[in-house]
Short mmCIF file of C-alpha atoms in Angstrom, two decimals:
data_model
loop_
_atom_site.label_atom_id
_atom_site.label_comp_id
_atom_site.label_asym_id
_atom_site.label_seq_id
_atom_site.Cartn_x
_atom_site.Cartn_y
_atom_site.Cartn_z
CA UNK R 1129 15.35 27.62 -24.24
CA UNK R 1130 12.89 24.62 -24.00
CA UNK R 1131 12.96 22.87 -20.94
CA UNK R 1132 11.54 19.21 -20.99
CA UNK R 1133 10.61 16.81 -18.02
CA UNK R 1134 13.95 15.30 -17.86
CA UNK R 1135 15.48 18.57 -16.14
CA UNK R 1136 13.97 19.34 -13.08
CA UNK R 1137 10.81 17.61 -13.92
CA UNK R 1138 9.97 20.68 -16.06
CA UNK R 1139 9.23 22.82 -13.04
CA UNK R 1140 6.04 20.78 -12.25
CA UNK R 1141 5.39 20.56 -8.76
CA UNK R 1142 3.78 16.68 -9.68
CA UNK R 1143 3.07 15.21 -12.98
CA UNK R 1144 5.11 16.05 -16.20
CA UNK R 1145 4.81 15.08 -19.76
CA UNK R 1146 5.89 16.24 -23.09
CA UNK R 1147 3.38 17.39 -26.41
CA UNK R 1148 4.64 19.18 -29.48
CA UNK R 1149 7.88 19.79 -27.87
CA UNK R 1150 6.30 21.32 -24.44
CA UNK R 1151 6.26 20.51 -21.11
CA UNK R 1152 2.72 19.76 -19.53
CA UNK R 1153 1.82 19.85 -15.81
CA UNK R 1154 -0.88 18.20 -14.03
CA UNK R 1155 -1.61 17.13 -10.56
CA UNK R 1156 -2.95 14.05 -8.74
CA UNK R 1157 -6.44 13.96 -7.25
CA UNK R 1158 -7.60 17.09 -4.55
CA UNK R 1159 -5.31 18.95 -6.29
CA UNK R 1160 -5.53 21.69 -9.08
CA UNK R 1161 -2.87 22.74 -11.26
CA UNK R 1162 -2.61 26.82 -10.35
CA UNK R 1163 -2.46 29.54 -13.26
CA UNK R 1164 1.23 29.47 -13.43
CA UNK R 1165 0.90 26.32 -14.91
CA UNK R 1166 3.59 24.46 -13.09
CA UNK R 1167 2.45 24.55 -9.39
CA UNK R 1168 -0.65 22.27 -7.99
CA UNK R 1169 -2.89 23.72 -5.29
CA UNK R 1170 -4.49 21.23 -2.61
CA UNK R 1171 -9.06 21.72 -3.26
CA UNK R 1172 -8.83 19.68 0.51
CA UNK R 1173 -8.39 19.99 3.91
CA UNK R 1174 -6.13 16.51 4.12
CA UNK R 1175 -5.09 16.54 0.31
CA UNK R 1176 -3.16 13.24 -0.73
CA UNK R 1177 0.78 12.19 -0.23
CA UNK R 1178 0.80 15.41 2.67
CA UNK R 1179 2.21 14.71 6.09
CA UNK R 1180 -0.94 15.51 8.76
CA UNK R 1181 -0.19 18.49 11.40
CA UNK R 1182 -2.78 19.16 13.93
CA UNK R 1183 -3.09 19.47 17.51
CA UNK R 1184 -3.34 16.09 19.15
CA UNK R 1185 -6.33 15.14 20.92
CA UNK R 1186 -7.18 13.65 24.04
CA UNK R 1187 -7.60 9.68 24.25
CA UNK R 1188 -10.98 8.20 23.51
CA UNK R 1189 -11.50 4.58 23.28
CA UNK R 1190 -11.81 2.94 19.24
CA UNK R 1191 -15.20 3.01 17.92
CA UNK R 1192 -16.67 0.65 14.71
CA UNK R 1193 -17.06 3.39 12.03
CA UNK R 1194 -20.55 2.11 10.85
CA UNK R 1195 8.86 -12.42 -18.21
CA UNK R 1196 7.43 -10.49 -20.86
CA UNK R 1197 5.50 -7.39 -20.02
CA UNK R 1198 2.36 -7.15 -18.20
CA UNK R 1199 -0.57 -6.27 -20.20
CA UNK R 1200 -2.49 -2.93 -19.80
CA UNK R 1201 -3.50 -3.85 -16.97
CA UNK R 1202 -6.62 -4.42 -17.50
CA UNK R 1203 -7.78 -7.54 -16.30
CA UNK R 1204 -10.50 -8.67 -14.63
CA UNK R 1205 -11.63 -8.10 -11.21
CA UNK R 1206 -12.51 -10.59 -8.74
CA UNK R 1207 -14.59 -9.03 -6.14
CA UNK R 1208 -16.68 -10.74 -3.24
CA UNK R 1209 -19.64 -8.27 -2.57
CA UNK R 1210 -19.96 -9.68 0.59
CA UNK R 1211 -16.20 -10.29 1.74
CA UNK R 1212 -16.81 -12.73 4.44
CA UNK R 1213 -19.11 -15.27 2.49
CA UNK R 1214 -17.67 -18.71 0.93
CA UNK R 1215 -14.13 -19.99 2.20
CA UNK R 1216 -10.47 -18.82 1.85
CA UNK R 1217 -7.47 -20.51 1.51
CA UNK R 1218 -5.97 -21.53 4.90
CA UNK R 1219 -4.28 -18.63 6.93
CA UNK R 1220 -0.58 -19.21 5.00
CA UNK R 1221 2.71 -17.29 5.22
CA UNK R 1222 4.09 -16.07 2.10
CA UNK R 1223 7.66 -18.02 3.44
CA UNK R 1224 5.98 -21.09 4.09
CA UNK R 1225 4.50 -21.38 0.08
CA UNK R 1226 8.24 -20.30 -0.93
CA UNK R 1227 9.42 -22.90 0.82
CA UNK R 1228 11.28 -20.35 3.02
CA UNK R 1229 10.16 -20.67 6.37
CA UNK R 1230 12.64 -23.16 7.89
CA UNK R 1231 12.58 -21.39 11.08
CA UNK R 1232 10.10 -22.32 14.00
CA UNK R 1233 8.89 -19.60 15.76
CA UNK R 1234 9.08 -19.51 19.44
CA UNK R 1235 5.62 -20.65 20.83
CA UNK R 1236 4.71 -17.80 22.06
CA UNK R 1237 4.23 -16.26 18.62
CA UNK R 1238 1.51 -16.79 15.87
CA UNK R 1239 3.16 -19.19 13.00
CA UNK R 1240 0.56 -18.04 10.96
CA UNK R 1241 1.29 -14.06 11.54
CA UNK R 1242 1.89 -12.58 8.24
CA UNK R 1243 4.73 -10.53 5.86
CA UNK R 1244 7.77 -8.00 6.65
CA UNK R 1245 9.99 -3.56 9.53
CA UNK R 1246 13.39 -4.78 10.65
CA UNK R 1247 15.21 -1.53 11.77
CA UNK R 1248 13.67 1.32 11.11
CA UNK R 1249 12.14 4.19 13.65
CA UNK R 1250 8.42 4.73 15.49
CA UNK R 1251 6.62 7.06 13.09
CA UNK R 1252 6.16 10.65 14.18
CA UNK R 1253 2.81 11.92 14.74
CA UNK R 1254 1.29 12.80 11.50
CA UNK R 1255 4.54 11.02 9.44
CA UNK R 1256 2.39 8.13 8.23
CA UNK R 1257 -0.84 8.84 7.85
CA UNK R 1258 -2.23 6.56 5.04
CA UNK R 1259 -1.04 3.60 6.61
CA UNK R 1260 -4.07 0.96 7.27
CA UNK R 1261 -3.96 -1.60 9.71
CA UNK R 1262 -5.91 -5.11 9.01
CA UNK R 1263 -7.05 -6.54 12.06
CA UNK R 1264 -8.63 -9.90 12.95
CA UNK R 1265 -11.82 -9.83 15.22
CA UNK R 1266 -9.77 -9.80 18.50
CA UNK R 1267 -7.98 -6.84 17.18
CA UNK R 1268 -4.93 -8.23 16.48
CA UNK R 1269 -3.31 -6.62 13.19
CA UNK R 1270 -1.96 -9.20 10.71
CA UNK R 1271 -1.34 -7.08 7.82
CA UNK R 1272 -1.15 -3.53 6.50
CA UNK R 1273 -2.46 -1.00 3.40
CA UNK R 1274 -2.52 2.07 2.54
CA UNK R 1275 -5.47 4.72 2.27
CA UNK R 1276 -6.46 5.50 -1.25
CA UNK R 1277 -9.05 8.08 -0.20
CA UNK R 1278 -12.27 7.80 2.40
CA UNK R 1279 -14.20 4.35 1.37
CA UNK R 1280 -10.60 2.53 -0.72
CA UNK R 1281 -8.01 0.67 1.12
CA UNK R 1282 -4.87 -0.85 -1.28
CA UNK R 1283 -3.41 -4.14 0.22
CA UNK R 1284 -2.02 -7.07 -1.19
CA UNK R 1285 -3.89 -10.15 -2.78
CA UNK R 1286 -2.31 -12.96 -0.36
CA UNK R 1287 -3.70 -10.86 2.96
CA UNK R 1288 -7.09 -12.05 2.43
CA UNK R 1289 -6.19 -15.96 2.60
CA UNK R 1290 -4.86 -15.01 6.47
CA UNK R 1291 -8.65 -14.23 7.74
CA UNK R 1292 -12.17 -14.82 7.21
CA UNK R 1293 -13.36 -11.95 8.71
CA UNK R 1294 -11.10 -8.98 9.43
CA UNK R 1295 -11.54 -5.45 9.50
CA UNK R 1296 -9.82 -1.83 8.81
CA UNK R 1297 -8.25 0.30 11.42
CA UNK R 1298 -6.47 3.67 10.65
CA UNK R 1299 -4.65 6.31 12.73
CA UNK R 1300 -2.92 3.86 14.51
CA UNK R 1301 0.69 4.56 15.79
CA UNK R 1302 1.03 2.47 19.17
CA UNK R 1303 -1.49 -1.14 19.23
CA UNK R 1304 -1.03 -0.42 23.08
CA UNK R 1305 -2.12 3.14 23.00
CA UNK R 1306 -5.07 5.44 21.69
CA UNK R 1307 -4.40 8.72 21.00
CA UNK R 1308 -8.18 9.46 20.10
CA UNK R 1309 -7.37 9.36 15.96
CA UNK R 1310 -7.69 5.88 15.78
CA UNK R 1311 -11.07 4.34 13.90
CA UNK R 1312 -12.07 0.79 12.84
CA UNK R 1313 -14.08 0.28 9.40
CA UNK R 1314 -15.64 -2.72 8.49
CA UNK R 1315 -15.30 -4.14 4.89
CA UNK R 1316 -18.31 -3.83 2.08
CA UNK R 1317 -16.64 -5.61 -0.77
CA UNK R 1318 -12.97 -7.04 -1.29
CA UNK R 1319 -11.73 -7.17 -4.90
CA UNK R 1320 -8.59 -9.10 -5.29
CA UNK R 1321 -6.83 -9.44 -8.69
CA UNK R 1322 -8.01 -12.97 -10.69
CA UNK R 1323 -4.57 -13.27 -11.68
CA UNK R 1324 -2.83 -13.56 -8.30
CA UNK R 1325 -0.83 -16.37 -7.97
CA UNK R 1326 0.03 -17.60 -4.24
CA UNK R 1327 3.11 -19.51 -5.50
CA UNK R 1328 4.83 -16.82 -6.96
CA UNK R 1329 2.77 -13.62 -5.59
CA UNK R 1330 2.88 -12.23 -9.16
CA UNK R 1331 -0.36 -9.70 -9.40
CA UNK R 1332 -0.18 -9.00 -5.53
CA UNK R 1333 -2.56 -6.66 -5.34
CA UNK R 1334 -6.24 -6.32 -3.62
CA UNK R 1335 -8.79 -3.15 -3.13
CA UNK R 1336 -10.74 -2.48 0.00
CA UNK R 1337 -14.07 -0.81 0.39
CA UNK R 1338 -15.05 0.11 3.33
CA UNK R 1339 -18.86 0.27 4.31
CA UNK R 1340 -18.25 3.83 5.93
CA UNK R 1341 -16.39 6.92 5.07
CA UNK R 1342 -12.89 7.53 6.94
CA UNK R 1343 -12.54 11.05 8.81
CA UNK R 1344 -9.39 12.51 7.74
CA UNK R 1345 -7.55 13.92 10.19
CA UNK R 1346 -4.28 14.12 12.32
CA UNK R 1347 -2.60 10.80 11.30
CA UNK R 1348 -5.12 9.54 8.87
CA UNK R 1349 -4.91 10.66 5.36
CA UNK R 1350 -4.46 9.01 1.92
CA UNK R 1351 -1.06 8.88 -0.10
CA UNK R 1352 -1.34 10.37 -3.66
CA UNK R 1353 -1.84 7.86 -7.02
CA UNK R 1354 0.85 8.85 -9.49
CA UNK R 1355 0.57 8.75 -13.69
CA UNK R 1356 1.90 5.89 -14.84
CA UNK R 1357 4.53 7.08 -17.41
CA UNK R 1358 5.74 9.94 -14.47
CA UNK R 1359 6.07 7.47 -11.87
CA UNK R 1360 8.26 5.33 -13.39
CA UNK R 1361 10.22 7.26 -15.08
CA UNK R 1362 10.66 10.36 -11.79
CA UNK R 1363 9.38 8.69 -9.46
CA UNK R 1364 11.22 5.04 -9.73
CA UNK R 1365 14.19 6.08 -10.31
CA UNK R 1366 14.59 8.39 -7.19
CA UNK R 1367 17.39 6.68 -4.55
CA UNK R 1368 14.83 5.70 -2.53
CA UNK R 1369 10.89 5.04 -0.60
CA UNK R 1370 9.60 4.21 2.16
CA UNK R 1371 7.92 1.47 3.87
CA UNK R 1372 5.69 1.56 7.26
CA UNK R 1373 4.12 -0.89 8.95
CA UNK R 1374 3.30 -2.81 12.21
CA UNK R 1375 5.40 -6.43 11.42
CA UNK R 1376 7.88 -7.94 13.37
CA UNK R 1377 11.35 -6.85 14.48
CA UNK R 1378 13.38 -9.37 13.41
CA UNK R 1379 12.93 -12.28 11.64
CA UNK R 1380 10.56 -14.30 13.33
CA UNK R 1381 10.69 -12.19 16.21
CA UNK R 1382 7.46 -10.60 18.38
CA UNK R 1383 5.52 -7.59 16.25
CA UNK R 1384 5.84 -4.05 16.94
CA UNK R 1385 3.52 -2.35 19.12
CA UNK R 1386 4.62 1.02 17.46
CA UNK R 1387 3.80 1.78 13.60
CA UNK R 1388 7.19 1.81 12.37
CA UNK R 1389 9.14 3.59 9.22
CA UNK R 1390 11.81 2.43 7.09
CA UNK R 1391 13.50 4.29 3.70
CA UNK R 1392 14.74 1.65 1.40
CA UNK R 1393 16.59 2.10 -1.62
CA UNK R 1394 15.35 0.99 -5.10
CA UNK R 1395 17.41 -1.80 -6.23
CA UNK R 1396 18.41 -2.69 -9.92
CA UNK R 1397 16.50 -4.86 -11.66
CA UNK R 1398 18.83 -7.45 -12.95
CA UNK R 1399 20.67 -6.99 -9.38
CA UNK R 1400 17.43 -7.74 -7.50
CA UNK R 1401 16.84 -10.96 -9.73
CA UNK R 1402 20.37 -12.05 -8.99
CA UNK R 1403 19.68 -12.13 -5.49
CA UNK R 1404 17.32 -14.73 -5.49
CA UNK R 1405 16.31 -18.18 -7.15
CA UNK R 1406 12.21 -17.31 -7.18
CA UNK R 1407 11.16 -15.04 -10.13
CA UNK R 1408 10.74 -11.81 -10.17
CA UNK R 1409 8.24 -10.79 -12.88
CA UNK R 1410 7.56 -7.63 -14.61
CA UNK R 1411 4.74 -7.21 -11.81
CA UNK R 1412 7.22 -6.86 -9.10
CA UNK R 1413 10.58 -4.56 -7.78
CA UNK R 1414 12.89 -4.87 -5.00
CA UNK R 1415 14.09 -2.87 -2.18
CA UNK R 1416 16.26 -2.69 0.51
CA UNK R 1417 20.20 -3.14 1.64
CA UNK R 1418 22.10 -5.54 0.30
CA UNK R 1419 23.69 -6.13 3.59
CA UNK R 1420 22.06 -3.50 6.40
CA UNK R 1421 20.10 -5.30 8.79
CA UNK R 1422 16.90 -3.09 7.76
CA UNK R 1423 14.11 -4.44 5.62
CA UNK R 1424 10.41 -4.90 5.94
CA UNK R 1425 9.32 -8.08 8.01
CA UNK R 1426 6.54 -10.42 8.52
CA UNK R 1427 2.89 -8.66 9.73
CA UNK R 1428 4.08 -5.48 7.34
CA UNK R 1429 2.21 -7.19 3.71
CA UNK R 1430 -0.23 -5.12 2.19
CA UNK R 1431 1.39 -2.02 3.93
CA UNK R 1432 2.29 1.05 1.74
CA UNK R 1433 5.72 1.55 -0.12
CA UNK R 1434 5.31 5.24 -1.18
CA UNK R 1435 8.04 8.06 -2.74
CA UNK R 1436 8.44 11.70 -1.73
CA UNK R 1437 8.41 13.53 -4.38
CA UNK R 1438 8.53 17.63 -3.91
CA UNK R 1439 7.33 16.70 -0.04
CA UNK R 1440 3.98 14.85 -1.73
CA UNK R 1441 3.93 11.16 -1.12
CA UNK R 1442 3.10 9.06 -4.27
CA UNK R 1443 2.13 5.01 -3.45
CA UNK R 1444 4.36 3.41 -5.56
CA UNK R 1445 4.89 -0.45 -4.38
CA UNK R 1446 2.70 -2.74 -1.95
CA UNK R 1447 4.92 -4.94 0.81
CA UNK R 1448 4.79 -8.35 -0.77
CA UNK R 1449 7.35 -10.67 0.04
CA UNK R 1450 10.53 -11.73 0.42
CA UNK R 1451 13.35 -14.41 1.82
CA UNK R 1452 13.76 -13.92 5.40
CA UNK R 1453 13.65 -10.22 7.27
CA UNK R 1454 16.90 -8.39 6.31
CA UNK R 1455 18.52 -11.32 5.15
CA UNK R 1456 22.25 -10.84 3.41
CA UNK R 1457 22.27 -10.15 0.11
CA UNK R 1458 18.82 -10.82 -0.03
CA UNK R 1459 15.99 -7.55 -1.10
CA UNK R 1460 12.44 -7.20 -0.14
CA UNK R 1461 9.91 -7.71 -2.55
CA UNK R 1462 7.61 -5.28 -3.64
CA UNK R 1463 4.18 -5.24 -6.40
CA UNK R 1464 4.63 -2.73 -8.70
CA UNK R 1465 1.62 -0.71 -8.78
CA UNK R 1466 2.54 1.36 -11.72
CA UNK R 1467 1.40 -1.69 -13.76
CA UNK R 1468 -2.10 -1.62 -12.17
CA UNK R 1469 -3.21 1.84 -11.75
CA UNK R 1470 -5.92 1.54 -14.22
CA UNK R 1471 -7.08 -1.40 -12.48
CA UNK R 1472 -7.05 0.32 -9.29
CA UNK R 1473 -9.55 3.17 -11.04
CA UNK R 1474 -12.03 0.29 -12.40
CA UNK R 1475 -12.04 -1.32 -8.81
CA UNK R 1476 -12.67 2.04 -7.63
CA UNK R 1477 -15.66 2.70 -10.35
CA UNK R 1478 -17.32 -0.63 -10.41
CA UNK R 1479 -18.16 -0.41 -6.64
CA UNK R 1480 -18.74 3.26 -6.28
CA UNK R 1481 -21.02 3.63 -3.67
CA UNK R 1482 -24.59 4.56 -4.92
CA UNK R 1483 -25.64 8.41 -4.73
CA UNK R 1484 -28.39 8.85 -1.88
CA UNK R 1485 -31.49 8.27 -3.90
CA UNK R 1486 -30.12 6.42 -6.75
CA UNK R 1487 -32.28 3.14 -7.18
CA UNK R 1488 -30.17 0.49 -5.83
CA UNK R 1489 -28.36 -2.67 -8.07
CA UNK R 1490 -28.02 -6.18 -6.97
CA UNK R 1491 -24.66 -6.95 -5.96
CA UNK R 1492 -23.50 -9.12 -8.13
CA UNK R 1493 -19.58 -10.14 -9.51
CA UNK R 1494 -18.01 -7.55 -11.47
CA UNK R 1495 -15.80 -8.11 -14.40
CA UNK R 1496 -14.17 -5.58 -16.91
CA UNK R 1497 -14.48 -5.30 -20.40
#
């Protein structure tokens, strides 16, 4: 009897598809698919989308570590070789260009701090270990990513108009704490997507380099890219993901010193654009309760919305945006990065950093073809 990737996902411990009538396995990168055919086998220590289990170390203080569908996504980059020359838009809060933002913070908090975990729990050592954590020069975080591998951090486009100069931290669980896995990058190049739009956050999506290669280890390791096709059609329509991040509490509340977790339910489509009067394009899904006082807050943007799949943890949304923190009857918005994958892989491959020996090119702005 035939078995296709609609039952059981074929018996693929990752990626399934169908040719001639057969089920085909493959597996994300650092992993190989094994001779069974079905099962993938991690080629790395800290393989992608795996929860991080070591012994902890001691603490040692932070150290700078030198409407209609989308197209194919692929469209042009936009990338700044050097991210902190020429100006950015004004530090801005996602509510405030919605028109949102009608409540003043108290004055002891940043107005200008950025987007949405409301509920949630403190993630367990080793639970969220490709969360990044973008921090201003005084070190204090104002939004998140997620670890694509050692030099690639995935964020959203509307972080970089909150800083001029900002830079990486991962391993972070407690801003008030150092558990000795924590390490700052700086940034080599930013690419953002040249079709974001800060008015309606469609194409929310950005790529970090990092000048330096991150360590994996306990609490720092990347989340997995899915296939396209597999992701939306296993991985999207699972109940639910989940969200991490350092944001606020509440709306408009003080941030979290602890990284914090959060599983949110997908939410239908045409329910999702119900909810609210901004549009929600093809580029975008929502999450969350309808009515549960959980949902991702302001200082979370950028930060990773991944799915478990088979206990591997596939990136499959970027925190975007959204009306209020855990508002009734309102969702959090999320970029959907099924519709840039490729895009991803050409940001990745256009700033590739040069073999040792390799003559070396001008940095100049990259587009695609």
């Amino acid at each position: 009897m035939r078995k296709f990737c609609s039952l059981d996902n074929g018996d693929c411990d990752q990626f399934c598809r169908e040719e001639q009538n057969s089920v085909v396995c493959s597996c994300a990168s650092g992993y190989i698919l094994d001779d069974n055919g079905k099962s993938c086998i991690s080629t790395e220590p800290y393989p992608c989308g795996k929860l991080t289990l070591a012994r902890r170390r001691r603490s040692e203080p932070l150290t700078a570590d030198s409407s209609k569908d989308p197209p194919e996504d692929g469209e042009d980059l936009d990338p700044t070789m050097n991210p902190f020359d020429g100006d950015l838009d004004p530090t801005t809060n996602p509510l405030d260009l919605l028109g949102l933002n009608n409540t003043q913070p108290s004055s002891a908090e940043d107005e200008n701090s950025l987007v949405r975990i409301v509920g949630g729990r403190d993630c367990k050592d080793g639970e969220c270990p490709w969360q990044a954590h973008l921090i201003k020069e005084n070190n204090e975080g104002f939004c998140g990513g997620t670890i694509l591998n050692e030099f690639y951090i995935l964020t959203a486009a509307h972080c970089l108009n909150q800083e001029k100069r900002f830079k990486v931290r991962v391993g972070d669980r407690n801003t008030e704490k150092e558990d000795g896995n924590e390490m700052v990058h700086e940034v080599e190049v930013i690419i953002k997507h040249n079709k974001f739009d800060n008015k309606t956050f469609n194409c929310d999506i950005a790529v970090l380099k990092l000048k330096t290669p991150i360590k994996f280890r306990m609490n720092v390791a990347p989340a997995c890219l899915p296939e396209k096709d597999w992701a939306e059609s296993t991985l999207m329509t699972q109940k639910s993901g989940i969200v991490s991040g350092f944001g606020r509490i509440h709306e408009m509340g003080r941030t979290s010193v602890t990284l914090k977790m959060l599983e949110v339910p997908y939410v239908d489509r045409n329910t999702c654009k119900l909810s609210t009067p901004f549009s929600i394009t093809p580029n975008m899904f929502c999450a969350g309760y309808d009515s549960k006082l959980e949902d991702a807050c302001q200082g979370d943007s950028g930060g990773p919305h991944v799915t478990r799949f088979k206990d591997t943890y596939f990136i499959t949304g970027i925190i975007s945006w959204g009306e209020g923190c855990a508002r009734k009857g309102k969702f959090g918005i999320y970029t959907k990065v099924t519709n840039f994958l490729k895009w991803i892989e050409r940001s990745m491959k256009k700033t590739k950093t040069r073999p040792q020996g390799e003559p070396e090119v001008t940095a100049a702005p990259l587009s695609l073809d």
